[in-house]
Coordinates of C-alpha atoms in Angstrom, one line a residue:
Chain A
M1 CA 99.7 256.6 -69.7
V2 CA 96.5 254.7 -69.4
K3 CA 97.0 253.5 -72.9
T4 CA 100.5 252.2 -72.3
M5 CA 99.3 250.4 -69.2
A6 CA 96.6 248.7 -71.2
L7 CA 99.0 247.7 -73.8
G8 CA 101.4 246.4 -71.2
S9 CA 98.8 244.2 -69.6
E10 CA 97.7 243.0 -73.0
K11 CA 101.3 242.0 -73.7
A12 CA 101.5 240.2 -70.3
A13 CA 98.2 238.5 -71.1
R14 CA 99.6 237.3 -74.4
R15 CA 102.8 236.1 -72.7
I16 CA 100.7 234.1 -70.2
D17 CA 98.8 232.7 -73.2
I18 CA 102.0 231.5 -74.9
K19 CA 103.2 230.0 -71.6
Q20 CA 99.9 228.3 -71.1
I21 CA 99.9 226.9 -74.7
L22 CA 103.5 225.6 -74.1
R23 CA 102.4 224.0 -70.9
I24 CA 99.5 222.3 -72.5
E25 CA 101.6 221.2 -75.5
L26 CA 104.3 219.9 -73.2
R27 CA 101.7 217.6 -71.7
N28 CA 101.4 216.2 -75.2
W29 CA 105.1 215.4 -75.4
K30 CA 104.4 211.7 -75.9
L31 CA 102.3 212.5 -79.0
Y32 CA 105.1 214.6 -80.4
L33 CA 107.6 211.8 -79.6
C34 CA 105.5 209.4 -81.7
L35 CA 105.5 211.8 -84.6
L36 CA 109.2 212.5 -84.3
P37 CA 110.6 209.6 -86.5
F38 CA 108.3 210.3 -89.4
F39 CA 108.6 214.1 -89.3
T40 CA 112.4 214.1 -88.9
I41 CA 112.8 212.0 -92.0
F42 CA 110.1 213.9 -93.8
L43 CA 111.8 217.2 -92.9
V44 CA 115.3 216.2 -93.8
F45 CA 114.5 214.5 -97.1
T46 CA 111.3 216.3 -98.4
V47 CA 110.8 219.7 -96.8
L48 CA 114.3 221.0 -96.3
P49 CA 115.4 219.9 -99.8
V50 CA 112.8 222.2 -101.3
L51 CA 114.1 225.2 -99.3
K52 CA 117.7 224.2 -100.2
A53 CA 116.8 224.0 -103.9
V54 CA 115.4 227.5 -103.7
R55 CA 118.5 228.8 -102.0
Y56 CA 121.0 227.1 -104.4
S57 CA 119.0 228.4 -107.3
F58 CA 120.5 231.8 -106.6
T59 CA 124.0 230.5 -106.7
Y60 CA 126.6 229.1 -109.1
F61 CA 127.4 225.7 -107.6
N62 CA 129.5 223.0 -109.2
I63 CA 129.7 220.8 -106.1
F64 CA 133.5 220.9 -106.0
Q65 CA 133.6 224.5 -104.8
E66 CA 131.5 226.4 -102.4
P67 CA 128.3 227.9 -103.9
Q68 CA 128.7 231.5 -105.1
W69 CA 125.8 233.9 -104.8
I70 CA 124.9 235.2 -108.3
G71 CA 121.3 236.5 -107.7
L72 CA 118.8 235.9 -110.5
D73 CA 121.4 235.0 -113.1
N74 CA 120.3 231.3 -113.3
Y75 CA 116.7 232.4 -113.9
K76 CA 117.7 235.0 -116.5
N77 CA 119.8 232.4 -118.4
L78 CA 117.0 229.9 -118.3
F79 CA 114.4 232.1 -119.8
L80 CA 116.5 234.4 -122.0
H81 CA 119.4 232.3 -123.2
D82 CA 118.5 228.7 -122.9
D83 CA 116.5 227.7 -126.0
V84 CA 116.5 224.1 -124.9
F85 CA 114.7 225.0 -121.7
V86 CA 112.1 227.0 -123.5
K87 CA 111.5 223.9 -125.7
A88 CA 111.4 221.7 -122.6
I89 CA 108.7 223.9 -121.0
A90 CA 106.7 223.8 -124.2
N91 CA 107.0 220.0 -124.4
T92 CA 106.2 219.6 -120.7
F93 CA 103.0 221.7 -121.1
Y94 CA 102.0 219.9 -124.3
F95 CA 102.5 216.6 -122.6
A96 CA 100.8 217.5 -119.3
I97 CA 97.8 219.3 -120.9
I98 CA 97.0 216.2 -122.9
T99 CA 97.9 213.4 -120.5
G100 CA 96.8 215.0 -117.3
P101 CA 93.1 215.7 -118.1
L102 CA 92.8 212.8 -120.6
G103 CA 94.4 210.3 -118.2
Y104 CA 92.1 211.6 -115.4
L105 CA 89.0 211.2 -117.6
I106 CA 90.0 207.8 -118.7
S107 CA 90.5 206.7 -115.1
L108 CA 87.2 208.1 -114.1
T109 CA 85.3 206.7 -117.0
L110 CA 86.7 203.2 -116.7
A111 CA 86.1 203.2 -113.0
W112 CA 82.5 204.2 -113.6
V113 CA 82.0 201.6 -116.3
I114 CA 83.5 198.7 -114.4
N115 CA 81.5 199.6 -111.3
D116 CA 78.4 198.1 -112.9
F117 CA 80.0 194.7 -113.4
R118 CA 79.7 191.7 -111.1
P119 CA 82.4 191.7 -108.4
V120 CA 84.5 188.9 -110.0
I121 CA 84.6 190.6 -113.4
R122 CA 85.2 193.9 -111.7
S123 CA 88.2 192.6 -109.9
I124 CA 89.7 191.1 -113.1
L125 CA 89.2 194.3 -115.0
T126 CA 90.7 196.3 -112.1
V127 CA 93.9 194.2 -112.4
V128 CA 94.1 194.5 -116.1
F129 CA 93.7 198.3 -116.1
Y130 CA 95.9 198.9 -113.0
A131 CA 98.7 196.5 -114.1
P132 CA 100.5 198.9 -116.5
S133 CA 101.2 201.5 -113.8
I134 CA 102.8 199.0 -111.4
S135 CA 104.8 196.8 -113.8
G136 CA 107.9 198.9 -113.5
Q137 CA 110.3 199.1 -116.4
L138 CA 108.1 197.8 -119.1
Y139 CA 109.3 200.2 -121.8
L140 CA 110.9 197.4 -123.7
I141 CA 107.5 196.2 -124.8
W142 CA 106.9 199.6 -126.4
T143 CA 110.3 199.9 -128.0
L144 CA 109.6 196.6 -129.6
M145 CA 106.1 197.5 -130.7
F146 CA 107.2 200.9 -132.1
S147 CA 110.6 199.7 -133.4
G148 CA 111.6 201.7 -136.4
D149 CA 112.2 198.8 -138.8
S150 CA 109.7 196.7 -140.5
H151 CA 110.0 194.0 -137.8
G152 CA 108.4 196.4 -135.4
F153 CA 104.9 195.2 -134.6
V154 CA 103.1 198.5 -135.4
N155 CA 105.1 199.1 -138.6
G156 CA 104.6 195.5 -139.7
F157 CA 100.9 195.7 -139.1
L158 CA 100.5 199.0 -140.9
I159 CA 102.6 197.9 -143.9
K160 CA 100.8 194.7 -144.2
S161 CA 97.4 196.4 -144.2
G162 CA 98.6 198.8 -146.8
L163 CA 98.3 202.0 -144.8
I164 CA 101.9 202.9 -145.1
N165 CA 104.6 202.0 -147.7
E166 CA 107.7 202.2 -145.6
A167 CA 108.6 201.9 -141.9
I168 CA 108.0 204.9 -139.8
Q169 CA 110.8 205.9 -137.3
W170 CA 108.4 206.2 -134.4
L171 CA 110.9 206.9 -131.7
T172 CA 113.5 208.9 -133.5
D173 CA 111.5 211.1 -135.8
P174 CA 110.5 214.2 -133.9
K175 CA 107.2 214.2 -135.7
Y176 CA 106.0 211.0 -134.1
M177 CA 108.0 210.8 -130.9
M178 CA 105.7 212.7 -128.6
S179 CA 102.6 211.0 -129.8
V180 CA 104.0 207.6 -129.0
I181 CA 105.1 208.8 -125.6
I182 CA 101.7 210.3 -124.8
L183 CA 100.1 207.0 -125.8
V184 CA 102.3 205.0 -123.4
A185 CA 101.8 207.6 -120.7
L186 CA 98.0 207.2 -121.0
W187 CA 98.4 203.5 -121.0
M188 CA 100.2 203.8 -117.6
S189 CA 98.0 206.5 -116.2
L190 CA 95.5 204.3 -114.3
G191 CA 97.3 204.5 -110.9
A192 CA 96.3 205.4 -107.4
G193 CA 93.7 207.9 -108.6
F194 CA 92.0 205.1 -110.6
L195 CA 91.8 202.9 -107.4
S196 CA 90.5 205.9 -105.5
F197 CA 87.7 206.4 -108.0
I198 CA 86.7 202.7 -107.9
A199 CA 86.5 202.8 -104.1
G200 CA 84.6 206.1 -104.3
F201 CA 82.0 204.6 -106.7
Q202 CA 81.6 201.5 -104.5
G203 CA 81.1 203.6 -101.4
I204 CA 78.2 205.7 -102.6
D205 CA 75.1 205.4 -100.5
R206 CA 72.4 203.6 -102.6
S207 CA 69.6 205.6 -101.0
L208 CA 70.9 208.7 -102.6
Y209 CA 69.8 207.4 -106.0
E210 CA 66.3 206.5 -104.7
A211 CA 66.0 210.0 -103.3
G212 CA 67.2 211.3 -106.6
A213 CA 64.6 209.4 -108.6
I214 CA 61.9 210.9 -106.4
D215 CA 63.4 214.4 -107.0
G216 CA 63.0 213.9 -110.8
I217 CA 66.3 212.6 -112.0
K218 CA 65.5 211.0 -115.4
N219 CA 68.5 209.2 -116.8
R220 CA 72.0 207.9 -116.0
Y221 CA 73.7 211.0 -117.1
Q222 CA 71.7 213.2 -114.8
E223 CA 72.4 210.7 -112.1
L224 CA 76.1 210.9 -112.8
W225 CA 76.2 214.6 -112.8
F226 CA 73.9 215.5 -109.9
I227 CA 74.5 212.5 -107.5
T228 CA 77.5 210.4 -108.3
L229 CA 80.2 213.0 -109.0
P230 CA 79.3 215.3 -106.1
A231 CA 79.3 212.2 -103.8
I232 CA 82.9 211.3 -104.8
K233 CA 84.2 214.8 -104.9
P234 CA 87.0 214.1 -102.3
Q235 CA 88.2 211.2 -104.5
L236 CA 88.0 213.5 -107.5
M237 CA 90.4 215.9 -105.7
F238 CA 92.8 213.1 -104.7
G239 CA 92.8 211.7 -108.3
A240 CA 93.5 215.2 -109.6
V241 CA 96.5 215.7 -107.4
M242 CA 97.9 212.3 -108.4
S243 CA 97.5 212.9 -112.2
I244 CA 98.7 216.5 -112.2
T245 CA 101.9 215.6 -110.2
S246 CA 102.7 212.7 -112.4
S247 CA 101.9 214.4 -115.7
F248 CA 104.4 217.2 -114.9
A249 CA 107.0 214.8 -113.5
T250 CA 107.1 212.2 -116.3
A251 CA 110.7 211.6 -117.6
D252 CA 111.3 207.9 -117.5
I253 CA 109.0 207.3 -120.5
M254 CA 110.8 209.9 -122.5
I255 CA 114.3 208.7 -121.6
N256 CA 113.5 205.0 -122.2
L257 CA 111.6 205.4 -125.4
A258 CA 113.1 208.4 -127.2
G259 CA 116.6 208.3 -125.6
F260 CA 118.4 211.0 -123.7
P261 CA 118.8 213.5 -125.2
S262 CA 116.1 212.8 -127.8
T263 CA 116.4 213.8 -131.5
D264 CA 116.1 217.6 -131.7
Y265 CA 115.1 217.6 -128.0
A266 CA 111.6 216.7 -129.3
A267 CA 110.9 214.7 -126.1
H268 CA 112.9 217.0 -123.7
T269 CA 111.0 218.0 -120.6
I270 CA 111.6 220.2 -117.6
V271 CA 112.6 217.0 -115.6
T272 CA 115.0 215.7 -118.3
H273 CA 116.6 219.2 -118.5
L274 CA 117.0 219.1 -114.7
Q275 CA 118.7 215.7 -114.9
D276 CA 121.0 216.9 -117.7
Y277 CA 122.3 219.9 -115.6
G278 CA 122.2 218.2 -112.2
F279 CA 123.7 214.8 -112.8
I280 CA 125.6 215.1 -116.1
R281 CA 126.9 218.7 -116.2
F282 CA 127.0 219.1 -112.3
D283 CA 125.7 222.7 -112.6
M284 CA 123.8 222.3 -109.4
G285 CA 122.7 226.0 -109.0
Y286 CA 121.2 226.0 -112.5
A287 CA 119.5 222.6 -111.9
C288 CA 118.1 223.9 -108.7
A289 CA 116.6 226.9 -110.5
I290 CA 114.9 224.4 -112.8
A291 CA 113.7 222.4 -109.7
T292 CA 112.3 225.5 -108.1
I293 CA 110.4 226.4 -111.3
L294 CA 109.1 222.8 -111.4
F295 CA 108.0 223.0 -107.8
L296 CA 106.1 226.2 -108.2
L297 CA 104.5 225.0 -111.4
M298 CA 103.2 221.8 -109.8
V299 CA 101.9 223.3 -106.6
F300 CA 100.3 226.2 -108.5
V301 CA 98.5 224.0 -111.0
N302 CA 97.4 221.6 -108.2
K303 CA 95.9 224.5 -106.2
W304 CA 94.2 226.0 -109.3
V305 CA 92.7 222.7 -110.4
Q306 CA 91.5 222.0 -106.8
R307 CA 89.7 225.3 -106.8
L308 CA 88.2 224.4 -110.1
I309 CA 86.9 221.0 -108.9
G310 CA 85.7 222.7 -105.7
K311 CA 83.4 224.9 -107.7
V312 CA 81.8 222.1 -109.8
Chain B
M1 CA 94.9 197.8 -122.6
A2 CA 96.2 194.2 -122.4
L3 CA 97.7 194.1 -125.9
P4 CA 101.2 195.1 -124.8
F5 CA 101.1 192.3 -122.2
V6 CA 99.9 189.8 -124.6
Y7 CA 102.6 190.8 -127.0
V8 CA 105.5 190.6 -124.5
I9 CA 104.3 187.3 -123.0
N10 CA 104.1 185.8 -126.5
N11 CA 107.5 187.3 -127.4
A12 CA 109.0 185.7 -124.4
F13 CA 108.1 182.2 -125.7
K14 CA 109.0 182.8 -129.3
P15 CA 112.0 181.0 -130.9
L16 CA 114.6 183.2 -132.6
D17 CA 113.2 182.7 -136.2
E18 CA 109.7 183.8 -135.1
L19 CA 111.0 186.9 -133.2
F20 CA 112.4 188.4 -136.5
I21 CA 109.8 187.0 -138.9
Y22 CA 108.3 189.4 -141.4
P23 CA 105.5 190.4 -141.2
P24 CA 105.7 190.2 -137.4
R25 CA 103.1 188.0 -135.7
L26 CA 101.4 188.7 -132.4
F27 CA 101.0 185.1 -131.3
V28 CA 103.7 182.5 -130.9
Q29 CA 103.5 179.4 -133.1
N30 CA 106.1 177.0 -131.6
P31 CA 106.5 178.1 -128.0
T32 CA 110.0 177.5 -126.4
L33 CA 111.6 178.2 -123.1
D34 CA 114.9 179.1 -124.8
N35 CA 114.6 182.8 -123.9
F36 CA 114.2 181.9 -120.2
S37 CA 117.3 179.6 -120.2
D38 CA 119.2 182.3 -122.1
M39 CA 118.2 184.7 -119.4
F40 CA 119.9 182.6 -116.8
T41 CA 123.0 182.3 -119.0
V42 CA 123.2 186.1 -119.3
M43 CA 122.7 186.5 -115.5
S44 CA 125.5 184.1 -114.7
E45 CA 127.9 186.3 -116.8
S46 CA 127.2 189.4 -114.6
V47 CA 130.0 191.3 -112.9
I48 CA 128.9 190.2 -109.4
T49 CA 127.0 187.0 -108.7
F50 CA 123.4 187.4 -109.6
S51 CA 122.1 186.4 -106.2
R52 CA 123.7 189.5 -104.8
Y53 CA 121.4 191.7 -106.9
V54 CA 118.4 189.7 -105.7
F55 CA 119.6 190.0 -102.1
N56 CA 120.0 193.8 -102.4
S57 CA 116.5 194.2 -103.7
V58 CA 114.9 191.9 -101.2
F59 CA 116.9 193.4 -98.3
V60 CA 116.1 197.0 -99.3
T61 CA 112.4 196.2 -99.9
A62 CA 112.0 194.2 -96.7
V63 CA 113.7 196.6 -94.3
G64 CA 112.4 199.7 -95.9
T65 CA 108.8 198.4 -95.9
T66 CA 109.0 197.2 -92.3
G67 CA 110.3 200.5 -91.0
M68 CA 107.7 202.4 -93.1
V69 CA 104.8 200.4 -91.6
L70 CA 106.0 201.2 -88.0
I71 CA 107.0 204.8 -88.5
T72 CA 104.4 206.0 -91.0
S73 CA 101.5 204.3 -89.4
L74 CA 102.4 205.5 -85.9
A75 CA 102.5 209.1 -87.2
A76 CA 99.2 208.6 -89.1
F77 CA 97.6 207.2 -86.0
V78 CA 98.6 210.1 -83.8
L79 CA 97.5 212.6 -86.4
A80 CA 94.1 210.8 -86.9
K81 CA 93.1 210.2 -83.3
Y82 CA 94.6 212.8 -81.0
R83 CA 94.0 216.5 -80.7
F84 CA 97.0 218.8 -80.3
R85 CA 98.1 222.2 -81.6
L86 CA 100.3 221.4 -84.6
E87 CA 98.0 218.7 -85.9
K88 CA 96.5 220.6 -88.9
V89 CA 99.8 222.3 -89.9
L90 CA 101.7 219.1 -90.0
F91 CA 99.1 217.3 -92.0
N92 CA 98.7 220.1 -94.4
I93 CA 102.4 220.1 -95.1
V94 CA 102.2 216.4 -95.9
I95 CA 99.3 217.1 -98.3
L96 CA 101.4 219.8 -100.0
S97 CA 104.2 217.3 -100.4
L98 CA 101.9 215.1 -102.5
M99 CA 101.7 218.0 -105.0
F100 CA 105.3 217.8 -106.1
S101 CA 107.4 215.0 -107.3
S102 CA 110.7 213.7 -106.0
Q103 CA 112.6 215.3 -108.9
V104 CA 112.2 218.6 -107.2
T105 CA 114.3 217.4 -104.2
A106 CA 116.7 215.1 -106.1
I107 CA 119.7 217.4 -106.1
P108 CA 119.6 218.7 -102.5
N109 CA 119.0 215.0 -101.5
Y110 CA 122.1 213.9 -103.4
L111 CA 124.1 216.6 -101.6
T112 CA 122.7 215.6 -98.2
M113 CA 123.5 211.9 -98.8
R114 CA 127.0 212.9 -99.8
D115 CA 127.5 215.0 -96.7
I116 CA 126.3 212.3 -94.3
G117 CA 128.2 209.6 -96.2
W118 CA 125.2 207.6 -97.4
I119 CA 126.2 207.5 -101.1
D120 CA 126.7 203.8 -102.0
S121 CA 124.9 202.7 -98.9
Y122 CA 121.6 200.9 -98.4
L123 CA 120.6 203.6 -96.0
A124 CA 120.2 206.1 -98.8
I125 CA 117.4 204.1 -100.2
I126 CA 115.9 202.6 -97.0
V127 CA 115.7 205.6 -94.6
P128 CA 113.9 208.1 -96.8
A129 CA 111.4 205.3 -97.6
F130 CA 110.5 205.1 -93.9
A131 CA 108.5 208.3 -94.2
M132 CA 106.2 208.0 -97.2
P133 CA 103.8 211.0 -97.4
L134 CA 101.2 209.2 -99.7
N135 CA 100.9 206.3 -97.2
L136 CA 100.7 208.7 -94.2
F137 CA 97.8 210.5 -96.0
L138 CA 96.0 207.3 -96.9
M139 CA 96.4 205.7 -93.4
K140 CA 95.4 208.8 -91.6
Q141 CA 92.2 209.2 -93.6
F142 CA 91.4 205.5 -93.1
M143 CA 92.1 205.5 -89.4
E144 CA 90.0 208.6 -88.9
S145 CA 86.9 207.0 -90.3
M146 CA 87.5 203.4 -89.1
I147 CA 88.6 203.8 -85.4
P148 CA 85.9 205.1 -83.1
D149 CA 87.0 207.9 -80.7
T150 CA 85.2 206.0 -77.8
I151 CA 87.6 203.1 -78.1
I152 CA 90.6 205.4 -77.8
E153 CA 89.1 207.1 -74.8
S154 CA 88.2 204.0 -73.0
A155 CA 91.7 202.6 -73.6
S156 CA 93.3 205.7 -72.1
I157 CA 90.9 205.5 -69.1
D158 CA 92.1 201.9 -68.6
G159 CA 95.6 203.4 -68.5
A160 CA 96.9 202.2 -71.9
G161 CA 99.6 204.3 -73.3
I162 CA 99.7 205.6 -76.9
L163 CA 102.0 202.8 -78.1
D164 CA 99.8 200.2 -76.4
T165 CA 96.7 201.6 -78.0
F166 CA 98.4 201.8 -81.3
F167 CA 99.7 198.2 -81.4
R168 CA 96.9 196.4 -79.6
I169 CA 93.8 198.3 -80.7
A170 CA 94.4 200.5 -83.7
M171 CA 96.6 198.4 -85.9
P172 CA 94.4 195.3 -85.8
M173 CA 91.4 197.4 -86.8
V174 CA 93.0 199.0 -89.8
K175 CA 94.6 196.0 -91.5
P176 CA 93.5 197.0 -95.0
A177 CA 95.2 200.4 -94.6
W178 CA 98.6 199.0 -93.7
L179 CA 98.4 196.2 -96.3
T180 CA 97.8 198.9 -98.9
A181 CA 100.7 200.9 -97.5
I182 CA 102.9 197.8 -97.7
I183 CA 101.9 197.3 -101.4
F184 CA 102.7 200.9 -102.3
S185 CA 106.0 200.7 -100.5
V186 CA 107.0 197.4 -102.0
Q187 CA 106.2 198.6 -105.5
N188 CA 108.2 201.7 -104.9
L189 CA 111.3 199.9 -103.4
W190 CA 111.2 196.9 -105.6
N191 CA 111.1 199.0 -108.8
S192 CA 114.0 201.2 -107.5
T193 CA 117.1 201.1 -109.6
G194 CA 119.4 202.8 -107.0
G195 CA 119.1 206.1 -108.9
N196 CA 121.5 208.8 -108.0
F197 CA 122.7 207.3 -104.7
I198 CA 124.1 203.8 -105.5
F199 CA 127.1 203.6 -107.8
S200 CA 129.0 200.4 -106.7
E201 CA 127.9 197.3 -108.5
Q202 CA 127.7 195.2 -105.2
F203 CA 124.9 197.5 -103.9
K204 CA 122.8 197.7 -107.0
P205 CA 119.3 196.2 -107.0
L206 CA 117.8 193.6 -109.2
Q207 CA 115.9 196.2 -111.3
Y208 CA 119.3 197.7 -112.3
A209 CA 120.7 194.4 -113.4
L210 CA 117.6 193.6 -115.4
Q211 CA 117.8 197.0 -117.0
Q212 CA 121.3 196.2 -118.1
I213 CA 120.1 193.0 -119.8
L214 CA 117.4 195.0 -121.5
A215 CA 120.0 197.6 -122.6
G216 CA 121.4 194.8 -124.9
G217 CA 118.7 196.0 -127.4
I218 CA 117.6 194.2 -130.5
V219 CA 119.9 191.2 -130.1
R220 CA 118.3 190.5 -126.7
T221 CA 114.7 190.9 -127.9
G222 CA 113.7 187.4 -126.7
V223 CA 115.7 187.5 -123.5
G224 CA 114.4 191.0 -122.8
S225 CA 110.8 189.9 -123.1
A226 CA 111.5 187.0 -120.8
V227 CA 113.1 189.5 -118.3
S228 CA 110.1 191.8 -118.6
V229 CA 107.7 189.0 -117.8
V230 CA 109.7 188.0 -114.7
M231 CA 109.9 191.6 -113.6
M232 CA 106.2 192.3 -113.7
I233 CA 105.2 189.1 -112.0
V234 CA 106.1 190.3 -108.5
P235 CA 104.1 193.6 -108.3
I236 CA 101.1 192.2 -110.3
T237 CA 100.8 189.1 -108.1
I238 CA 100.9 191.1 -104.9
F239 CA 98.2 193.4 -106.2
I240 CA 96.0 190.5 -107.3
L241 CA 96.2 189.0 -103.8
S242 CA 95.5 192.2 -102.0
Q243 CA 93.1 194.0 -104.3
S244 CA 90.0 194.0 -102.2
K245 CA 92.0 195.5 -99.2
V246 CA 93.5 198.1 -101.4
V247 CA 90.1 199.2 -102.7
E248 CA 88.7 199.3 -99.2
T249 CA 91.5 201.6 -98.1
M250 CA 91.2 203.9 -101.1
S251 CA 87.6 204.5 -100.1
A252 CA 89.0 206.8 -97.4
S253 CA 91.4 208.5 -99.8
G254 CA 89.3 211.5 -100.5
L255 CA 90.9 214.9 -100.2
K256 CA 88.8 217.7 -98.8
E257 CA 89.3 221.3 -99.9

């Protein structure tokens, strides 16, 4: 009896609590009104689509008929019967494992190196390094450079210098395709993360280095490891998010350089597979299963790498 | 790093016989403007008048960016400078959204656009661009460190509303932040090809038209190079002009665990 009364009053107390919270938050209605436009659009075009993709991934859906619930069939087919998807996963990982960390390190190193230059030179170098990532559809340059005949710049150069005897089919031979794509991806990898590093290096408090010198820091590498990197840790996190997300999402480079589909699917990735099923075959359920896997993969890798950087 | 740029710029000025010379040369010998004049010839043969493509791109970029500045910075300001219950949850969802790319949401978004009748409409490109998570993140971080709480407090004591404080006090203080946001938004919209949402020729943007010229392949090597040069001028020029502001904003871009 006593116990139930106590429970009852506890419940009442909690109800009052909720009412009180609501009352306080209602006083903030103007704040919520200001957030409304952004979060409505964000909800409709970014958050809900993820949930919808998860839901459709359990259906057969060809957009002309209502979706039909088929449980885990899409996932079973993806992993057990779709050899191209297995190849796409392998390609995506191969590409991401190389371009993600390497692009990240190149951004960090170049940002660190140009930090020591005079402001004018630093600005010029920043533009030169950053330009590839903002120039849009510049794939034509690369298709010309790696053109498969002897007029291609790279072939011409290699033949002339006697390194090869006949033209290499850079963009149609599965042996070379991915390497060229990785090269182009690295060239384009100096994006928002790179700018963040530059800003991070510039913002480090100089007195930290003086304090470090007193504490016995001997050379530049110790300085980098014990002072500089810890000081820009938040920027390192941001850069990691940028480079992981883009390394798993790259598809434009593959499609523009190697064609769609590429020879033997040698440049086929999770994203090109998704586009194939979503916008060519209109098998929306299947494509949404691919999207769900892509989503989980990206978020999981991001969280994991953040924990890793957090420990350093 | 700059080699591909050097190559394409030189190509754009090469006469036909130099483009297909063997062995290929990097630098142009007898520069000519033929490729650029050919570019205008090709453009004038397009299905709809070329100025329409230009208009589409300028319109989408201008309206999308203006709306983005208003909507995204207002939300960033409220998240940065006011305390309320859902603050952390909302911001964490935005951070989470930086961790996956737009391909994840491509199909549901196509279906949504179809259901609300925005396929083949500027709205399909413009409205989603109003809410840009990366810009919300950057502006919120920057505002948090650049606008002192005391200024907000004294403004509210003086009876200024949220919008007043936002337009008169906050926005002038964080100019680098919204300039950076504008640059990211312009890059994003200017480089858009209409994707899965625009199918009618009269609504297609410039990028799409230029892509079609490039699709001409080897016969258009010279024209294609000229087009590439024209295409990259806009984003690169904007970046050069605003570089110092962008770097200033990115100093607040750090992501805490």
